[in-house]
Coordinates of N, CA and C and ligand atoms in Angstrom, one line a residue:
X1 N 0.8 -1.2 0.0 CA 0.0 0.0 0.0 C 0.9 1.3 0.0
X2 N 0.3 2.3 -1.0 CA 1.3 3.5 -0.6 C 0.0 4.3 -0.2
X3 N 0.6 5.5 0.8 CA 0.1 6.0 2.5 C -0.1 7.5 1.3
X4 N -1.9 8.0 1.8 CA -1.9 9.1 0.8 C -0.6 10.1 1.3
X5 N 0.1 10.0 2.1 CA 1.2 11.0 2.8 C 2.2 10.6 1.6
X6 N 2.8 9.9 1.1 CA 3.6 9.7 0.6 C 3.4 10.8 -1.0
X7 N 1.8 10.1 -1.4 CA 1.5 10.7 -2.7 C 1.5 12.3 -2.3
X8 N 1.5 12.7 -1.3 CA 1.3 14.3 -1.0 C 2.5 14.7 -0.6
X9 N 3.5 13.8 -0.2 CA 4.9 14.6 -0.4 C 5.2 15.4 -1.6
X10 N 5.0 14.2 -2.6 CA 5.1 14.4 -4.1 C 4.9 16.1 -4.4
X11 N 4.0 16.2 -4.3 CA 2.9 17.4 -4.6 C 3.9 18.6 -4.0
X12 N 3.9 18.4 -2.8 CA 5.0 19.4 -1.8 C 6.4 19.8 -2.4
X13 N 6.7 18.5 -2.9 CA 8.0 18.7 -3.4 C 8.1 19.4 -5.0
X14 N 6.9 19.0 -5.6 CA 6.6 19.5 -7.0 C 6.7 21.5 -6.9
X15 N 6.2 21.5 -5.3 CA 5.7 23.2 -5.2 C 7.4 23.5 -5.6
X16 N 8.0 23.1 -4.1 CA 9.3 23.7 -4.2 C 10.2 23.7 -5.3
X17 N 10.0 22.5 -6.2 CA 10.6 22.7 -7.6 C 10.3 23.8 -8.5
X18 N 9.2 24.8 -7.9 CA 8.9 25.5 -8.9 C 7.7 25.4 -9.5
X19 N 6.7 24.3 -9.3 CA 5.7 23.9 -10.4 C 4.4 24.9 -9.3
X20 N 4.3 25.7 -10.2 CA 2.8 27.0 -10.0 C 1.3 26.2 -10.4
X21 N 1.1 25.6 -11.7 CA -0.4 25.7 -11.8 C -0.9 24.5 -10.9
X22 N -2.1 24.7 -10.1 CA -2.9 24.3 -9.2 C -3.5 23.2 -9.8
X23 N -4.0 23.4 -11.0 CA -4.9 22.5 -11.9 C -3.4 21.2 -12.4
X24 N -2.4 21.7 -12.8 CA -1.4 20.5 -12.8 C -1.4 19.9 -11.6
X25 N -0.9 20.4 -10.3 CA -0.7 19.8 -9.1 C -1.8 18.7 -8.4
X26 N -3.3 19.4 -9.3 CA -4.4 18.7 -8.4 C -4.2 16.9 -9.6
X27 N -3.9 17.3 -10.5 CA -4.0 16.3 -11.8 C -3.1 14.8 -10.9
X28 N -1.8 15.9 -11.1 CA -1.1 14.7 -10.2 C -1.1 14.4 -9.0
X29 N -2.0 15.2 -8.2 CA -2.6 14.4 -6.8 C -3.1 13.3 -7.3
X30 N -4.4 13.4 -8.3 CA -5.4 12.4 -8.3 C -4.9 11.5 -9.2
X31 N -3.8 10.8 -9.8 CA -3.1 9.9 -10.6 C -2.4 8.9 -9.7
X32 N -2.9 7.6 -9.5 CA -1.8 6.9 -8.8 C -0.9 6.3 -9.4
X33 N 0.4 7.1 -9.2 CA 1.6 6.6 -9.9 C 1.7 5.4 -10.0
X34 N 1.5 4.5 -8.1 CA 1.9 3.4 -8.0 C 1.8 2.5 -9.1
X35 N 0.3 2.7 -9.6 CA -0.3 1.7 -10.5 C 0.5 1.4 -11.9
X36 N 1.1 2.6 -12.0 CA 1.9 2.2 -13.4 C 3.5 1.7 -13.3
X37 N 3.6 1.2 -12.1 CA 4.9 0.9 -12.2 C 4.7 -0.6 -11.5
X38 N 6.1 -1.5 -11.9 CA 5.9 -3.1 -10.9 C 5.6 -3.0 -9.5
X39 N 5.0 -3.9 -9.7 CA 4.5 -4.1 -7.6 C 5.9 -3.9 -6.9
X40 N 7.3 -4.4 -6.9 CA 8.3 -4.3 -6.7 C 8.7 -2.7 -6.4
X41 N 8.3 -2.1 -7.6 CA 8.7 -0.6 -7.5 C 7.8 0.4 -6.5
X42 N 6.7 -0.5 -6.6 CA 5.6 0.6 -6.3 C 6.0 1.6 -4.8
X43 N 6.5 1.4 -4.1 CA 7.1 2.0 -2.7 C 7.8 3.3 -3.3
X44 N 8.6 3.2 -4.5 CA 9.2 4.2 -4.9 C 8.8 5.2 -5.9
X45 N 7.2 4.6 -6.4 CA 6.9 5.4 -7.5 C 6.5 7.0 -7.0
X46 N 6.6 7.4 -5.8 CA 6.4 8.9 -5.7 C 7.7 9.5 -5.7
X47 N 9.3 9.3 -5.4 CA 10.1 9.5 -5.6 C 10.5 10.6 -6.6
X48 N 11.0 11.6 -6.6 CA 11.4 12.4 -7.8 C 12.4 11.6 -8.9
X49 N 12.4 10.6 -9.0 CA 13.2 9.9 -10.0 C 12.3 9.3 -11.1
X50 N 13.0 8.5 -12.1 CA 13.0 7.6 -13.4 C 12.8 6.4 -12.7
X51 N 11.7 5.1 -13.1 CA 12.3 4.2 -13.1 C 11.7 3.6 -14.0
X52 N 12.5 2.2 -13.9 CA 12.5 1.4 -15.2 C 10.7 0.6 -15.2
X53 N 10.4 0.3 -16.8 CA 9.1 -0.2 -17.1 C 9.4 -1.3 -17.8
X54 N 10.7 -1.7 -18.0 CA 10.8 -2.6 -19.1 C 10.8 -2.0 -20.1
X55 N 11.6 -2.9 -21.2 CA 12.4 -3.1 -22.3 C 13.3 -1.8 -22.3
X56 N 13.8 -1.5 -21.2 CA 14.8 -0.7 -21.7 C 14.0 0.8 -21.0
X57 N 13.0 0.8 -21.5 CA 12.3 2.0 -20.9 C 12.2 2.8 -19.4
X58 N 11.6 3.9 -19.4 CA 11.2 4.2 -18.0 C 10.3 5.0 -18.2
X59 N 9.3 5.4 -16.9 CA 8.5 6.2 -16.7 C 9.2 7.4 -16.2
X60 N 8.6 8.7 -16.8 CA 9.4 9.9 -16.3 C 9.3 10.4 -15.2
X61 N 10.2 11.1 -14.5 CA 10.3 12.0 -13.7 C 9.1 12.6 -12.8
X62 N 8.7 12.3 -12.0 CA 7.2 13.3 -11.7 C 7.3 15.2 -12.3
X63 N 8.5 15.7 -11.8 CA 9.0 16.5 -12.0 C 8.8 16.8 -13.8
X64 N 9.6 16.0 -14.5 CA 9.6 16.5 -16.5 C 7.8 16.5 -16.5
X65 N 7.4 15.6 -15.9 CA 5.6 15.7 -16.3 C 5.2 16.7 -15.8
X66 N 5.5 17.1 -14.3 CA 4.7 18.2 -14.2 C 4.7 19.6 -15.1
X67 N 6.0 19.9 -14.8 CA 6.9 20.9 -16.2 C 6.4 21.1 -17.4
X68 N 6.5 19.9 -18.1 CA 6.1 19.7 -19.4 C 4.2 20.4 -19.4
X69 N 3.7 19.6 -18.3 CA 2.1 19.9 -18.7 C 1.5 21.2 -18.2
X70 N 2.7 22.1 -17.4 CA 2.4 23.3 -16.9 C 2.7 24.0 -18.1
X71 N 3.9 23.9 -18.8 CA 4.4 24.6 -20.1 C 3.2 24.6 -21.1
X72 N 2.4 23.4 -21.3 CA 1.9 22.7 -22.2 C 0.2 23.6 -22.0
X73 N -0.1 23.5 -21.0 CA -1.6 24.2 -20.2 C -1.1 25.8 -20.7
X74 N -0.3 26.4 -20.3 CA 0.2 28.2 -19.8 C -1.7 28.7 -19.6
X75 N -2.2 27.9 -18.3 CA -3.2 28.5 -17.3 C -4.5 27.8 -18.2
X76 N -4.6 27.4 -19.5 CA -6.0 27.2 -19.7 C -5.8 25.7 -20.2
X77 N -7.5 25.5 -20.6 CA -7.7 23.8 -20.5 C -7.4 23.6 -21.8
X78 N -6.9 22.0 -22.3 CA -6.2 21.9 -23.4 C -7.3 21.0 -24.1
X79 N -7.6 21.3 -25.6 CA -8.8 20.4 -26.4 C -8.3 19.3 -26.3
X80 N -7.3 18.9 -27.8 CA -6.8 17.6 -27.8 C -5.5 17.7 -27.9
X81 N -5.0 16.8 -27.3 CA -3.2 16.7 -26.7 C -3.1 15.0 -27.2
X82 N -1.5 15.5 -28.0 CA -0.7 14.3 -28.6 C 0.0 14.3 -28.1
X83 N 0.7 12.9 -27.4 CA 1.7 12.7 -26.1 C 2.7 11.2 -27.8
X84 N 3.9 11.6 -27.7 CA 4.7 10.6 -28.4 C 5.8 10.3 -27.6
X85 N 5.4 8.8 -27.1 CA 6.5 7.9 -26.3 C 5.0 7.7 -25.5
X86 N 4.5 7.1 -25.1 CA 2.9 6.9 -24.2 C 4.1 6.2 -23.2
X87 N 4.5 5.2 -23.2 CA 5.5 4.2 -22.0 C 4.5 3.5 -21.6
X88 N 4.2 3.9 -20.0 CA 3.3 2.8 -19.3 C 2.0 3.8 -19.1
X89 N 2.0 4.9 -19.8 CA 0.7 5.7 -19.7 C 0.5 6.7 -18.6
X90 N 1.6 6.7 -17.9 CA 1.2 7.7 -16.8 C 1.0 9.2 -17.2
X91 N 2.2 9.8 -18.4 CA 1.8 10.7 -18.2 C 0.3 11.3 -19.0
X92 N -0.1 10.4 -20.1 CA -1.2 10.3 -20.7 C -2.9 10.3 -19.7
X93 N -2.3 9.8 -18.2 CA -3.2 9.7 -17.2 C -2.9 10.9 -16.5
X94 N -2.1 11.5 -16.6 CA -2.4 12.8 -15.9 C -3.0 14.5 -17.4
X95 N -2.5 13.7 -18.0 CA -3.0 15.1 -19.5 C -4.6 15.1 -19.5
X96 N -4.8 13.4 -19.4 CA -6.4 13.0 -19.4 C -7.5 14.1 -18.6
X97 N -6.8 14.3 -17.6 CA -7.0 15.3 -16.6 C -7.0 16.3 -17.1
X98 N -6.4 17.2 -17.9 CA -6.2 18.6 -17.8 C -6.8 19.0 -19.6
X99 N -6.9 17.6 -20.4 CA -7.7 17.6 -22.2 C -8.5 17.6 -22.3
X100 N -9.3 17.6 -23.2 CA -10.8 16.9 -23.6 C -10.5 15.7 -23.9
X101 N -9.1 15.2 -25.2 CA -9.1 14.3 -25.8 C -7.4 14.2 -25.5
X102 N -6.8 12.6 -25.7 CA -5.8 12.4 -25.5 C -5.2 11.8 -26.6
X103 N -4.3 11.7 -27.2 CA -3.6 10.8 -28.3 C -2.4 10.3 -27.8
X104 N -2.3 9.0 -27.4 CA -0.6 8.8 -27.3 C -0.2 7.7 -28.0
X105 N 1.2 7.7 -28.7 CA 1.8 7.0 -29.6 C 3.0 6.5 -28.9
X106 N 3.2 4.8 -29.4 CA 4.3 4.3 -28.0 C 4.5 3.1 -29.2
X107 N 6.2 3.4 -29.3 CA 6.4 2.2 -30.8 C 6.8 1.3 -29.9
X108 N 6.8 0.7 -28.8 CA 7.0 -0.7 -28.3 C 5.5 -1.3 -28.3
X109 N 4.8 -2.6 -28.9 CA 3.8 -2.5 -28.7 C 3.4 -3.4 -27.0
X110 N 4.2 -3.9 -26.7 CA 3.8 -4.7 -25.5 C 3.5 -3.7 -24.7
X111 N 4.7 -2.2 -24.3 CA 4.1 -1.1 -23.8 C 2.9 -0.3 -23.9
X112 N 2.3 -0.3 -25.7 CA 1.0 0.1 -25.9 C 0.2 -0.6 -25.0
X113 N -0.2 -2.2 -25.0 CA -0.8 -2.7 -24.9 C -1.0 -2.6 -22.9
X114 N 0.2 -2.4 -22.3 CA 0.1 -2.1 -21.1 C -0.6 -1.4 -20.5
X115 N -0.5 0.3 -21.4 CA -0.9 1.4 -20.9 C -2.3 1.2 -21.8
X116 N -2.8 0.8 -22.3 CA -4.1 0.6 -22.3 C -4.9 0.2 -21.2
X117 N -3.9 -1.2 -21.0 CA -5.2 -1.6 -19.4 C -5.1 -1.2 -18.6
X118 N -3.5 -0.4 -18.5 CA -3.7 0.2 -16.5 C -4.6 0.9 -16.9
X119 N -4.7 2.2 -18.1 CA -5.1 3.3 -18.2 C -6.9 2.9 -18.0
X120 N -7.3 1.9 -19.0 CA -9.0 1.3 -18.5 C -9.2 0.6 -16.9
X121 N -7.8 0.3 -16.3 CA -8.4 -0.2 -14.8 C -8.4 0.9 -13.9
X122 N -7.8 1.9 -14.1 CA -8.0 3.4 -13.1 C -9.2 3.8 -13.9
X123 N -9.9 3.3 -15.1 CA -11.0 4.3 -15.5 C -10.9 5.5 -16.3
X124 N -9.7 5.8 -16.8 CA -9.6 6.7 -18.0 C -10.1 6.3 -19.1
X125 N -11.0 7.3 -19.8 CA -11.7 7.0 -20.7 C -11.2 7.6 -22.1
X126 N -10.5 8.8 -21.8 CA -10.7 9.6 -22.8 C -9.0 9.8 -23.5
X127 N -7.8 8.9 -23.5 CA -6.9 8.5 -23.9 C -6.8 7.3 -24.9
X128 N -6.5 7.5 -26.2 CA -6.5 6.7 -27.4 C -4.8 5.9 -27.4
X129 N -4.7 5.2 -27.4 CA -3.4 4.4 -27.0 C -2.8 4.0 -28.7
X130 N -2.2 4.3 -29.3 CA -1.6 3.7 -31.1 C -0.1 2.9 -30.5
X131 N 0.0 1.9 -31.0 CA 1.4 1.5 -31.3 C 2.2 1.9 -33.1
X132 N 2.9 3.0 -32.8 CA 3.4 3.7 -34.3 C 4.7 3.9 -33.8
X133 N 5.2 5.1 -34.9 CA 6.5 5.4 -34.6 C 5.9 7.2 -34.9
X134 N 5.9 7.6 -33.6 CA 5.6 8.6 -33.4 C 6.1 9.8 -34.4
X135 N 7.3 9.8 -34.8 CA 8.2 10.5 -35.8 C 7.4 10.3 -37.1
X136 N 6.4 9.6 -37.5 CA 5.9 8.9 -39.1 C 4.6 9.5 -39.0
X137 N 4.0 9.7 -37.7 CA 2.5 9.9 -37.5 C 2.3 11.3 -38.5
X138 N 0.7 10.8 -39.0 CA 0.8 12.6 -39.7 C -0.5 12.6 -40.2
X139 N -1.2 13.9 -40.5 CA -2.9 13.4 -40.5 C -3.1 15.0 -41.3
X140 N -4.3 14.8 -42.5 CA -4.8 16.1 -42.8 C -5.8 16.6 -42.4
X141 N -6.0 16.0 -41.2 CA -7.5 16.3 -40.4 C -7.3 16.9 -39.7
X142 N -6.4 16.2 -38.6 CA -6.3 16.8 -37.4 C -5.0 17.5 -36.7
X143 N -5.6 18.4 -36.2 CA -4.0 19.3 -35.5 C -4.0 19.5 -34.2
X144 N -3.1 19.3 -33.1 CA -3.3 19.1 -32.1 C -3.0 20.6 -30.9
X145 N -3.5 20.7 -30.1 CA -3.2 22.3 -29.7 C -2.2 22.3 -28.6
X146 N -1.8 20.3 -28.3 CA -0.9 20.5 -27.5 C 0.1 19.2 -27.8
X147 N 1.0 19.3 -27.9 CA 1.8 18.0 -28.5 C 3.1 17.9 -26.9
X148 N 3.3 17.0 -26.2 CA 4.4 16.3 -25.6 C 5.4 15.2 -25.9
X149 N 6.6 15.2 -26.2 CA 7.3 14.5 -26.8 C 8.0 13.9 -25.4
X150 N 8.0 12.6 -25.0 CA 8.4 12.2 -24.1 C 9.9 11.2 -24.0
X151 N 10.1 11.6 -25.0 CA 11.6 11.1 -25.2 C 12.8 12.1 -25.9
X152 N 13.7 11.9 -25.5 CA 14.7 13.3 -26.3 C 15.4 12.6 -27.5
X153 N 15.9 13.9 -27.7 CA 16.6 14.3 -29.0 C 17.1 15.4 -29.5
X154 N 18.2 15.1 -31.0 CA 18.5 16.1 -30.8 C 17.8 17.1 -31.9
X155 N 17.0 17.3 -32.6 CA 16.6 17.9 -33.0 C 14.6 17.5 -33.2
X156 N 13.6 18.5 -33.5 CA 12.4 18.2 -33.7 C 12.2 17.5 -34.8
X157 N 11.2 16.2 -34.6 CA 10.8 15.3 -35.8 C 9.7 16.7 -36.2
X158 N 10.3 16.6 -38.1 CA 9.0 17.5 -38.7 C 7.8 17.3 -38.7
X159 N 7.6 16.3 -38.5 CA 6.0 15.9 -39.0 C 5.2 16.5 -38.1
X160 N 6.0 16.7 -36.3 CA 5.2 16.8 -35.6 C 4.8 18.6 -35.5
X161 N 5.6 19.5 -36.3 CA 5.5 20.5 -36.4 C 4.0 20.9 -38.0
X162 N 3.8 19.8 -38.4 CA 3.0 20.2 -39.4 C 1.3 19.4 -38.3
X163 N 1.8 19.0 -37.1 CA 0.5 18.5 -36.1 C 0.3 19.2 -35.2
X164 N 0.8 20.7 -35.3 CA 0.6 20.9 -34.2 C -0.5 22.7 -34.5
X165 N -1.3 22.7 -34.3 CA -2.9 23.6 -34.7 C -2.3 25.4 -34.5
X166 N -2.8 26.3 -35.3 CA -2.4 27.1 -35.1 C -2.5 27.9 -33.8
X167 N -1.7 28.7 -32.8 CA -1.8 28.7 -31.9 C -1.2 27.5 -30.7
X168 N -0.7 26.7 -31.2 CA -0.8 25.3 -30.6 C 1.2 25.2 -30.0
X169 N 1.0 24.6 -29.1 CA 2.0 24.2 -28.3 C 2.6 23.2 -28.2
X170 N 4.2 22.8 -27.9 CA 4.6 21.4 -28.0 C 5.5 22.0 -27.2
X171 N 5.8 20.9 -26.3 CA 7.1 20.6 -25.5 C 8.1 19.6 -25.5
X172 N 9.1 19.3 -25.8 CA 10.2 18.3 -26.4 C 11.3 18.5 -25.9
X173 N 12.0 17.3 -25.4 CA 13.2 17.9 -24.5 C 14.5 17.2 -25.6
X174 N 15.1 18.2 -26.1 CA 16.4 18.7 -26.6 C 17.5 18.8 -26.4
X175 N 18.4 18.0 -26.6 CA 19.7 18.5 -26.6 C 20.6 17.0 -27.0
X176 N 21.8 16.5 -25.8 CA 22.4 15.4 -26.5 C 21.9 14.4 -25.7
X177 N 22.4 13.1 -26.3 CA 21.7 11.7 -25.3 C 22.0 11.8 -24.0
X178 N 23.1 12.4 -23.3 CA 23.1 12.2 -21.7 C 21.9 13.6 -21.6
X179 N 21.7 14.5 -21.6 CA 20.9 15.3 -21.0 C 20.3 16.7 -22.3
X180 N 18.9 17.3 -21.5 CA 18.6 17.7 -23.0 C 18.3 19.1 -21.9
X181 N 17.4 19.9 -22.6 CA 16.6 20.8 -22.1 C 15.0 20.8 -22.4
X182 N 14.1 20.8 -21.8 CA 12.5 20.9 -22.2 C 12.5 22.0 -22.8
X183 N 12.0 22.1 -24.1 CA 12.0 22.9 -24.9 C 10.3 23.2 -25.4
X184 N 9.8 24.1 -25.4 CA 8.6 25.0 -25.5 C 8.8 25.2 -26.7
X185 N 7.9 24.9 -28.1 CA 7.9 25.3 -29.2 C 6.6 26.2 -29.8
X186 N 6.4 27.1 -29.9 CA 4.3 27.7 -30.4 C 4.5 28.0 -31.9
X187 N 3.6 27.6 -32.0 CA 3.2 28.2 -33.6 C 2.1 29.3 -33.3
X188 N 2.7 30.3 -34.4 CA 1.2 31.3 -34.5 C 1.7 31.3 -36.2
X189 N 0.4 31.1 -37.1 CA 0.3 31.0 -38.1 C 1.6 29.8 -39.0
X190 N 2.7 30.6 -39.6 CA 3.8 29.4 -40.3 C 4.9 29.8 -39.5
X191 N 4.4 30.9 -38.2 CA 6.2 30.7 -37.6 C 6.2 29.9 -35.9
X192 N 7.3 29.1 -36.2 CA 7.2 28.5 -34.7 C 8.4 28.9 -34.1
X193 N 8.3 29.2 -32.9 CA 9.5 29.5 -32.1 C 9.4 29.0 -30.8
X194 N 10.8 28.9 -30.3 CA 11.2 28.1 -29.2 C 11.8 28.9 -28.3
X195 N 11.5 28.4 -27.1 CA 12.5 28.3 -26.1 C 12.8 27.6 -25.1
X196 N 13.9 27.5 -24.2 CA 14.4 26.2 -23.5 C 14.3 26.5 -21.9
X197 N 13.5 25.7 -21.4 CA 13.4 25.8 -19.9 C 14.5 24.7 -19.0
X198 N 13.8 23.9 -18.4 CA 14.7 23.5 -17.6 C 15.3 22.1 -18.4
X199 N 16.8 21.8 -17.7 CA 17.0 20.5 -17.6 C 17.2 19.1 -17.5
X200 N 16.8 18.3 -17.9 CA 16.2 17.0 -17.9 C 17.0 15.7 -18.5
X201 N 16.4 14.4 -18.6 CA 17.1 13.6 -18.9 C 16.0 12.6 -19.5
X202 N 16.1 12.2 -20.6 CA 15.1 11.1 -20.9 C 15.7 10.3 -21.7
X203 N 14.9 9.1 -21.9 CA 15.5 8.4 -23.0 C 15.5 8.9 -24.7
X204 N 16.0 7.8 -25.1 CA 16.1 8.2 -26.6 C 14.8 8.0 -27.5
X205 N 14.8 9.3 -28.3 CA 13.7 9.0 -29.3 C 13.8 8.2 -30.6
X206 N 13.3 7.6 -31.0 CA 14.1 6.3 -31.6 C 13.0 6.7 -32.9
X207 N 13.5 5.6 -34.4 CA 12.6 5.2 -35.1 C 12.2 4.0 -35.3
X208 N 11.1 3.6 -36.2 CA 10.7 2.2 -36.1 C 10.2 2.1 -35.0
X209 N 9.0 1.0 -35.1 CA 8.1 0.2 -34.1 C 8.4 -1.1 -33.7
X210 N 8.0 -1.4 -32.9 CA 8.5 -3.3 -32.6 C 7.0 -3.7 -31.8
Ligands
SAH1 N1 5.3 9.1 -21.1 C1 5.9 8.0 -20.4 C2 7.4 8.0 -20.6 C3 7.9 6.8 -21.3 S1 9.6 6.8 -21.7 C4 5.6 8.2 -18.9 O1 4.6 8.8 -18.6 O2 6.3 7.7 -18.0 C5 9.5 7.3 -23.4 C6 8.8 6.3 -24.3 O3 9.0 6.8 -25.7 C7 9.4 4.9 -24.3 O4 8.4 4.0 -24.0 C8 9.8 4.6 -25.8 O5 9.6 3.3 -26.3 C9 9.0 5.7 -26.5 N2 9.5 6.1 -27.8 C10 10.8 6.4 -28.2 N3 10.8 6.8 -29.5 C11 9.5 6.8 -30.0 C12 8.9 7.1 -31.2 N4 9.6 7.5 -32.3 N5 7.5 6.9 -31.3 C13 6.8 6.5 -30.3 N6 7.3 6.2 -29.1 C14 8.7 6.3 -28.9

């Protein structure tokens, strides 16, 4: 069992890092991390760290999530948000919270298939789970008004700049494989510009699906 004290450290600790919106903080109150990580782990899933999910993977930082979806919000509620790298779905379960509509893309498919059922056994409804290669995705319909890239790199996959709605926001952490920066990109009309917040560490963004 983890002690709601534990989950409300979290929160406490999120303040002093810096993380302001209320509506993120309450998101990740009501998310139980535990559930997305092994029973083994579960004691440690409030931790400010990484840990592993399998194949190589991990679930992020409570910290890069909160960041990323405070950047991703700037104060108001988001329509539909495309999350690329889904993992075990946690952070997909906290955006659930703060979107109308969710999109996440996760080219491991044993991991799609994961974050599907934790995501239906807590009762999220409103998160679409694809096994793709996030970097390939691309659509003449739809444009998304908030895009999260959950894996680094060093430069932005294009495609995801022709998905992202005018007005529309993406966060993507940047730089080399040991450590990147979360980087804030907006489009207003054909020009997008960036800039780089804090420092972070994720895995690699990769191509191809398996
Ligand atoms: N969002 C997760 C983080 C998972 S780690 C969380 O909430 O904890 C990042 C994930 O990105 C890994 O599962 C990895 O398989 C996936 N990934 C890497 N490159 C990708 C790509 N091109 N398309 C889709 N997923 C990708």
């Amino acid at each position: 069992m983890v002690s709601e004290r534990t989950r409300l450290r979290m929160i406490a600790r999120l303040r002093e890092q810096g993380i302001r919106d209320e509506v993120v903080l309450a998101a990740m109150a009501a998310v139980p991390r535990h559930l997305f990580v092994e029973d083994a782990l579960a004691s440690r899933a409030y931790e400010d760290t990484a840990l592993p999910i399998g194949f190589g993977q991990t679930i992020s930082q409570p910290f890069s999530v909160a960041r990323s979806c405070e950047l991703l919000r700037a104060g108001k509620s988001i329509d539909l948000a495309l999350e690329i790298g889904g993992g075990c779905g946690y952070q997909a379960a906290v955006l659930a919270r703060l979107a109308r509509e969710v999109y996440t893309i996760e080219r491991i498919g044993a991991l799609a298939a994961k974050a599907r059922q934790t995501l239906s056994s807590i009762g999220v409804s409103n998160v679409k789970v694809r096994n793709a290669d996030g970097q390939e995705a691309a659509s003449n319909v739809v444009q998304f008004d908030a895009i999260v890239v959950a894996a680094g790199g060093g430069k932005i996959p294009p495609n995801l700049l022709g998905l992202m709605a005018d007005g529309g926001r993406m966060v993507i952490p940047l730089g080399s494989p040991e450590r990147q920066r979360l980087t804030l990109v907006t489009r207003t009309g054909d020009s997008f510009q960036q800039t780089a917040f804090d420092e972070v560490v994720f895995v690699p963004l990769k191509t191809g699906q398996e």
